[in-house]
XYZ file of C-alpha atoms in Angstrom:
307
model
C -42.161 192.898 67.383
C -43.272 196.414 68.799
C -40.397 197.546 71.264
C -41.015 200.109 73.398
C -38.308 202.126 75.678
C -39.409 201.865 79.411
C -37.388 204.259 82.251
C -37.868 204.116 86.125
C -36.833 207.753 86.772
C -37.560 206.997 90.364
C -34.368 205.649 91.004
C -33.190 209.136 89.959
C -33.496 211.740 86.740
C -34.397 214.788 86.162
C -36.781 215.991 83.364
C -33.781 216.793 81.306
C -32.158 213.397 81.334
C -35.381 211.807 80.498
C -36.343 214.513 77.611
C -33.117 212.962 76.335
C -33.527 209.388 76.270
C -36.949 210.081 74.676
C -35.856 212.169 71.938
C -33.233 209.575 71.364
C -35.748 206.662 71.520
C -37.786 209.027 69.289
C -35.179 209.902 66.504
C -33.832 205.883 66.652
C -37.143 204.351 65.534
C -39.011 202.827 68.908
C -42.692 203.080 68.823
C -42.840 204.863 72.671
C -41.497 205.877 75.747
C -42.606 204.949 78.855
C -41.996 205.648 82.580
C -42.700 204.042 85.843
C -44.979 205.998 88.240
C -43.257 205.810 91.676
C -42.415 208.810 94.099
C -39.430 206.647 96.114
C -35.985 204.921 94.643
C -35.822 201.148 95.199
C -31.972 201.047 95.617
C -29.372 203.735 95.690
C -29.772 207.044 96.780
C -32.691 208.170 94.612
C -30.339 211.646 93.850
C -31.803 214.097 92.489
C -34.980 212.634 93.023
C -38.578 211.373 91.253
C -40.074 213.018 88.768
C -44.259 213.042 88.594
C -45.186 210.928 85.910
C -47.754 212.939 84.280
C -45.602 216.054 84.521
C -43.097 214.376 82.477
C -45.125 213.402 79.923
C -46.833 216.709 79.841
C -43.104 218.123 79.027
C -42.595 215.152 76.761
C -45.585 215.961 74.503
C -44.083 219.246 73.641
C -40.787 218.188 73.982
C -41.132 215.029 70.895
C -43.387 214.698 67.876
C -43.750 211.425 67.250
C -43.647 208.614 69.449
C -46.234 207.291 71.621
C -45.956 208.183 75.671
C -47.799 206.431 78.299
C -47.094 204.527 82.276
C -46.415 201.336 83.091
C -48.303 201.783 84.977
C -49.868 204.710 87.440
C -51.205 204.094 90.647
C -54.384 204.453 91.524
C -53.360 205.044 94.897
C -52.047 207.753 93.644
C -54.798 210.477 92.191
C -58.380 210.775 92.167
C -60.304 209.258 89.128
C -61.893 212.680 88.218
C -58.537 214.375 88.458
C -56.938 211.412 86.201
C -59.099 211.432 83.866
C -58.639 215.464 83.044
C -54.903 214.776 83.561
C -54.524 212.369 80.746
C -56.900 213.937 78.687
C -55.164 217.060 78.776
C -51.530 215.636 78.055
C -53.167 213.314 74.734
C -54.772 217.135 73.326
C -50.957 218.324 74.183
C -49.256 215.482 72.260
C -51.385 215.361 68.946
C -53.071 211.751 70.467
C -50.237 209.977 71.987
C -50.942 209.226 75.251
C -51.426 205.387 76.548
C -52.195 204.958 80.295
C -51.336 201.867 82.093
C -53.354 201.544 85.346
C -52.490 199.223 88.715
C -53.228 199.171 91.748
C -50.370 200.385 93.363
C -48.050 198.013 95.413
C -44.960 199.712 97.155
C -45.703 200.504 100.441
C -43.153 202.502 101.531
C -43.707 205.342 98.516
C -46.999 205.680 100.212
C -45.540 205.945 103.938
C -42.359 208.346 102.847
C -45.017 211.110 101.204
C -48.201 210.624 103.183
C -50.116 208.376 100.443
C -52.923 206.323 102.394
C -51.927 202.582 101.514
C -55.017 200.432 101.996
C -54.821 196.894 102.451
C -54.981 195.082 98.607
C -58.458 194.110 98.314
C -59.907 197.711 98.475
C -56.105 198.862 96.451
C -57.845 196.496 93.937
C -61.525 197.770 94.386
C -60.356 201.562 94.049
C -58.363 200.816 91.049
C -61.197 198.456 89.528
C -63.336 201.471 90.333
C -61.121 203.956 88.753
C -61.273 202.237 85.413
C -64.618 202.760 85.789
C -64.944 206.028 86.170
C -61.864 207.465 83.989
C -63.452 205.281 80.554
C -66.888 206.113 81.842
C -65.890 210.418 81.811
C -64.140 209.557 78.223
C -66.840 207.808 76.769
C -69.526 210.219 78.015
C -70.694 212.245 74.721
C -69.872 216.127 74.685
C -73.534 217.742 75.869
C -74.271 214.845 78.655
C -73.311 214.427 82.157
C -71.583 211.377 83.912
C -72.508 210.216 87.522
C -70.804 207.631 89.309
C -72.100 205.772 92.983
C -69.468 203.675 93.820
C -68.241 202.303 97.114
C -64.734 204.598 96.956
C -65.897 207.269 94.697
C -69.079 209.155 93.514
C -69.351 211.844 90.893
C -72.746 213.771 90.332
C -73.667 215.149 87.164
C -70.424 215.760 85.632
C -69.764 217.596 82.417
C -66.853 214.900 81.945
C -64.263 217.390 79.803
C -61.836 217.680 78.687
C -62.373 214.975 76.051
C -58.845 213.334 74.609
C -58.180 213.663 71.833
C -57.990 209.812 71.091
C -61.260 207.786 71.473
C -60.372 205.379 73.338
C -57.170 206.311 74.518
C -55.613 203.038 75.139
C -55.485 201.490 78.757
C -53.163 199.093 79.593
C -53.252 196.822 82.653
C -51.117 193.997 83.195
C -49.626 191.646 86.576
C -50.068 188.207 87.185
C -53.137 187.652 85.548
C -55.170 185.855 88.546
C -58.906 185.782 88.835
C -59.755 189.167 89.460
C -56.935 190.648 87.623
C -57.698 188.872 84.524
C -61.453 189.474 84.598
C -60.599 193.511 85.003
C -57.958 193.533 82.079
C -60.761 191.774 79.850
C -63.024 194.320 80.847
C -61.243 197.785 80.720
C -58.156 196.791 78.795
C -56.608 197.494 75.543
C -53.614 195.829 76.037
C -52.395 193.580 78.982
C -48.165 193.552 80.218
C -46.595 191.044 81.701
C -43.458 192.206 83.998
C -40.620 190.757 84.377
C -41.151 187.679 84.312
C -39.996 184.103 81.919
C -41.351 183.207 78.773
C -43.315 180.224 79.632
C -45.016 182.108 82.437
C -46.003 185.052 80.409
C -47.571 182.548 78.283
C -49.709 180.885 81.050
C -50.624 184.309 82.161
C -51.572 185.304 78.660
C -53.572 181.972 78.491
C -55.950 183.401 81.247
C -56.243 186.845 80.086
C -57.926 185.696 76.807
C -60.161 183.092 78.679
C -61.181 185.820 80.723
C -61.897 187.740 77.628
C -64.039 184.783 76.460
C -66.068 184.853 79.507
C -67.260 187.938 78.801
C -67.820 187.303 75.534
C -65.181 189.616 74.119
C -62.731 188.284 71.013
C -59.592 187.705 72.652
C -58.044 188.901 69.818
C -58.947 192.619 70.384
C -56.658 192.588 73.042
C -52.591 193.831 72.921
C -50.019 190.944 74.435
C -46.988 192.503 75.713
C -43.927 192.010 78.169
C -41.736 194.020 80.555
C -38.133 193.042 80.587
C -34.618 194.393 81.472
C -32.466 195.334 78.385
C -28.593 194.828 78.731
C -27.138 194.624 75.239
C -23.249 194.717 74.114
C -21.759 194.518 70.509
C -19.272 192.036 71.849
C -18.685 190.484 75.722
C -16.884 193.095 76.982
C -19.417 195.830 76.080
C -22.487 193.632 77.801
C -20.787 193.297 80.668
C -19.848 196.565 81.138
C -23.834 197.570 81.163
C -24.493 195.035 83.360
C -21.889 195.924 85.957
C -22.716 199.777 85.072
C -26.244 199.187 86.606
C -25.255 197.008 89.597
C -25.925 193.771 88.149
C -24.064 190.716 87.517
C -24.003 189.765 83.804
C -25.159 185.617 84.528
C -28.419 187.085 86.644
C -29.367 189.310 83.646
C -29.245 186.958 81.050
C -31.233 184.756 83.404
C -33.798 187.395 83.895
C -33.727 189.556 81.074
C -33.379 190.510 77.877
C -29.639 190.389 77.877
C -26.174 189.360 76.280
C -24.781 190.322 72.689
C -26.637 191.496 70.214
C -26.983 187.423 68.699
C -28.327 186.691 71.997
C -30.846 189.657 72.425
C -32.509 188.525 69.458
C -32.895 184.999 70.767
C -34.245 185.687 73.818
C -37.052 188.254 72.097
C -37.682 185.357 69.517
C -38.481 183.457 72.482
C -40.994 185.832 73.600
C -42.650 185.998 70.637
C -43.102 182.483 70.568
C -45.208 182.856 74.113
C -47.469 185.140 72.148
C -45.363 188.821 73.092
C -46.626 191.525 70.416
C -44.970 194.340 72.446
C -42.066 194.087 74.047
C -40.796 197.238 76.674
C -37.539 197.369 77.493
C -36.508 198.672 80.995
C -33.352 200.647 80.743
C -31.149 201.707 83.783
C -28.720 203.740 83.196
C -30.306 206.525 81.650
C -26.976 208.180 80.441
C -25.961 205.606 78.108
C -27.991 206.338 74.686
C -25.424 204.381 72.527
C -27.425 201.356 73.958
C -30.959 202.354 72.615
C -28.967 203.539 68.913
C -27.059 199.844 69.100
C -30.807 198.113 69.644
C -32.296 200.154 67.157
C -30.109 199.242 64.607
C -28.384 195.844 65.467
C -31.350 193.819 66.874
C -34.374 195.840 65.496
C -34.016 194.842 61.714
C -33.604 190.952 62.797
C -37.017 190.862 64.159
């Protein structure tokens, strides 16, 4: 199993505090760090406020040598194709070819209202952001010496040199959600991998189950594509230390073994066994409170070598 550290700095970090948990995640053996892309806290007070995605990871490419960086996922709300696709490019040249970008199409309506985002209703949310994918692999995949144009219904680019070029080819996308018709049919189109948030282990299964037979639609192996899952982490060597996480982050320690990965160490391994039994290749774990890196070093060496 793959695991992956996963942060939501929009309920409040600065760069420094996340520089930290990813040179932690880094030096403790987990393949990547990822971050949400939100601009408004969800809970709480938000102090001292969001950090831009892409600005982190810009840091984060000089700040850490080695481990992979990417969203989960930006919103296409958010930024303009064009302007995404030079954004990304830029950080992967920064990082060596580390960069992954996980694509939606953006959901919380507030964020949108608090800093003046337009918020369309969700069929064009999911036509700009099935457009987007368009245009972002289409710049990419354009050769160095010819142009890209684009006529879309949302977005048209004429004759454009498409540069930078990253520095991977392809840099991996990943897309992910509940895997319905449309959603499905655009993962097995643009995706490298498809994520599955926060949600049980039979249902990621069912949703996985549609993902490849969109992929066989279109008459691509479903095998090319990356399975993975979202999930809260709340680990303790003993009882007393889990539930001391799980109050530490406002949550009651029943709910999160409910809904996450969560309990002793014995019982963190279960659970992930149980997602790799629904077909989970990479697992990200969402942790909360961002100042407790003894949790990542007690996964990385308590539950990572059972797996």
């Amino acid at each position: 199993m793959d695991l992956r550290i996963f942060t939501e700095p929009q309920q409040g970090a600065t760069y420094e505090t996340l520089r930290r948990v990813a040179v932690t995640a880094e030096e403790t053996g987990f393949s990547a760090f990822f971050r949400s892309d939100h601009y408004l806290t969800m809970g709480g007070d938000g102090l001292p406020g969001p950090t831009d995605a892409w600005t982190t990871l810009a840091g984060l490419a000089r700040d850490t040598s080695t481990i992979r960086l990417g969203t989960l996922v930006s919103s296409a709300t958010f930024r303009h194709p064009g302007v995404l696709a030079i954004q990304v490019a830029q950080v992967d040249e920064m990082s060596g070819g580390r960069v992954e970008l996980g694509l939606g199409s953006g959901w919380y309506e507030e964020e949108h209202r608090a800093y003046g985002i337009p918020f369309p209703s969700l069929g064009e949310r999911f036509d700009r952001f099935e457009e987007q994918l368009a245009v972002v692999t289409g710049l990419w995949g354009t050769p160095p010496g010819e142009t890209f144009s684009h006529s879309g219904k949302h977005y048209e680019l004429t004759d454009s040199p498409a540069l930078p070029k990253p520095v991977q080819d392809p840099v991996p996308v990943v897309v992910g959600g509940s895997a319905k018709r449309r959603g499905a049919a655009i993962a097995a189109r643009y995706a490298h991998e498809f994520n599955v948030p926060f949600t049980s282990a039979p249902e990621t299964a069912e949703r996985f189950e549609k993902v490849r037979a969109a992929c066989t639609a279109v008459g691509r192996d479903p095998g090319t594509m990356t399975f993975s899952a979202a999930l809260l982490l709340v680990c303790g060597r003993d009882e007393a230390e889990f539930t001391r996480r799980a109050q530490a982050i406002g949550r009651e320690p029943g709910e999160v073994r409910e809904n996450g990965i969560a309990g002793t160490v014995g019982e963190v391994v279960e659970t992930i066994g149980r997602y790799a039994q629904a077909g989970v290749e990479r697992l990200y774990l969402q942790v909360m409170d961002l100042s407790d890196l003894d949790h990542l070093e007690l996964v990385a060496s308590q539950v990572a070598p059972q797996l």
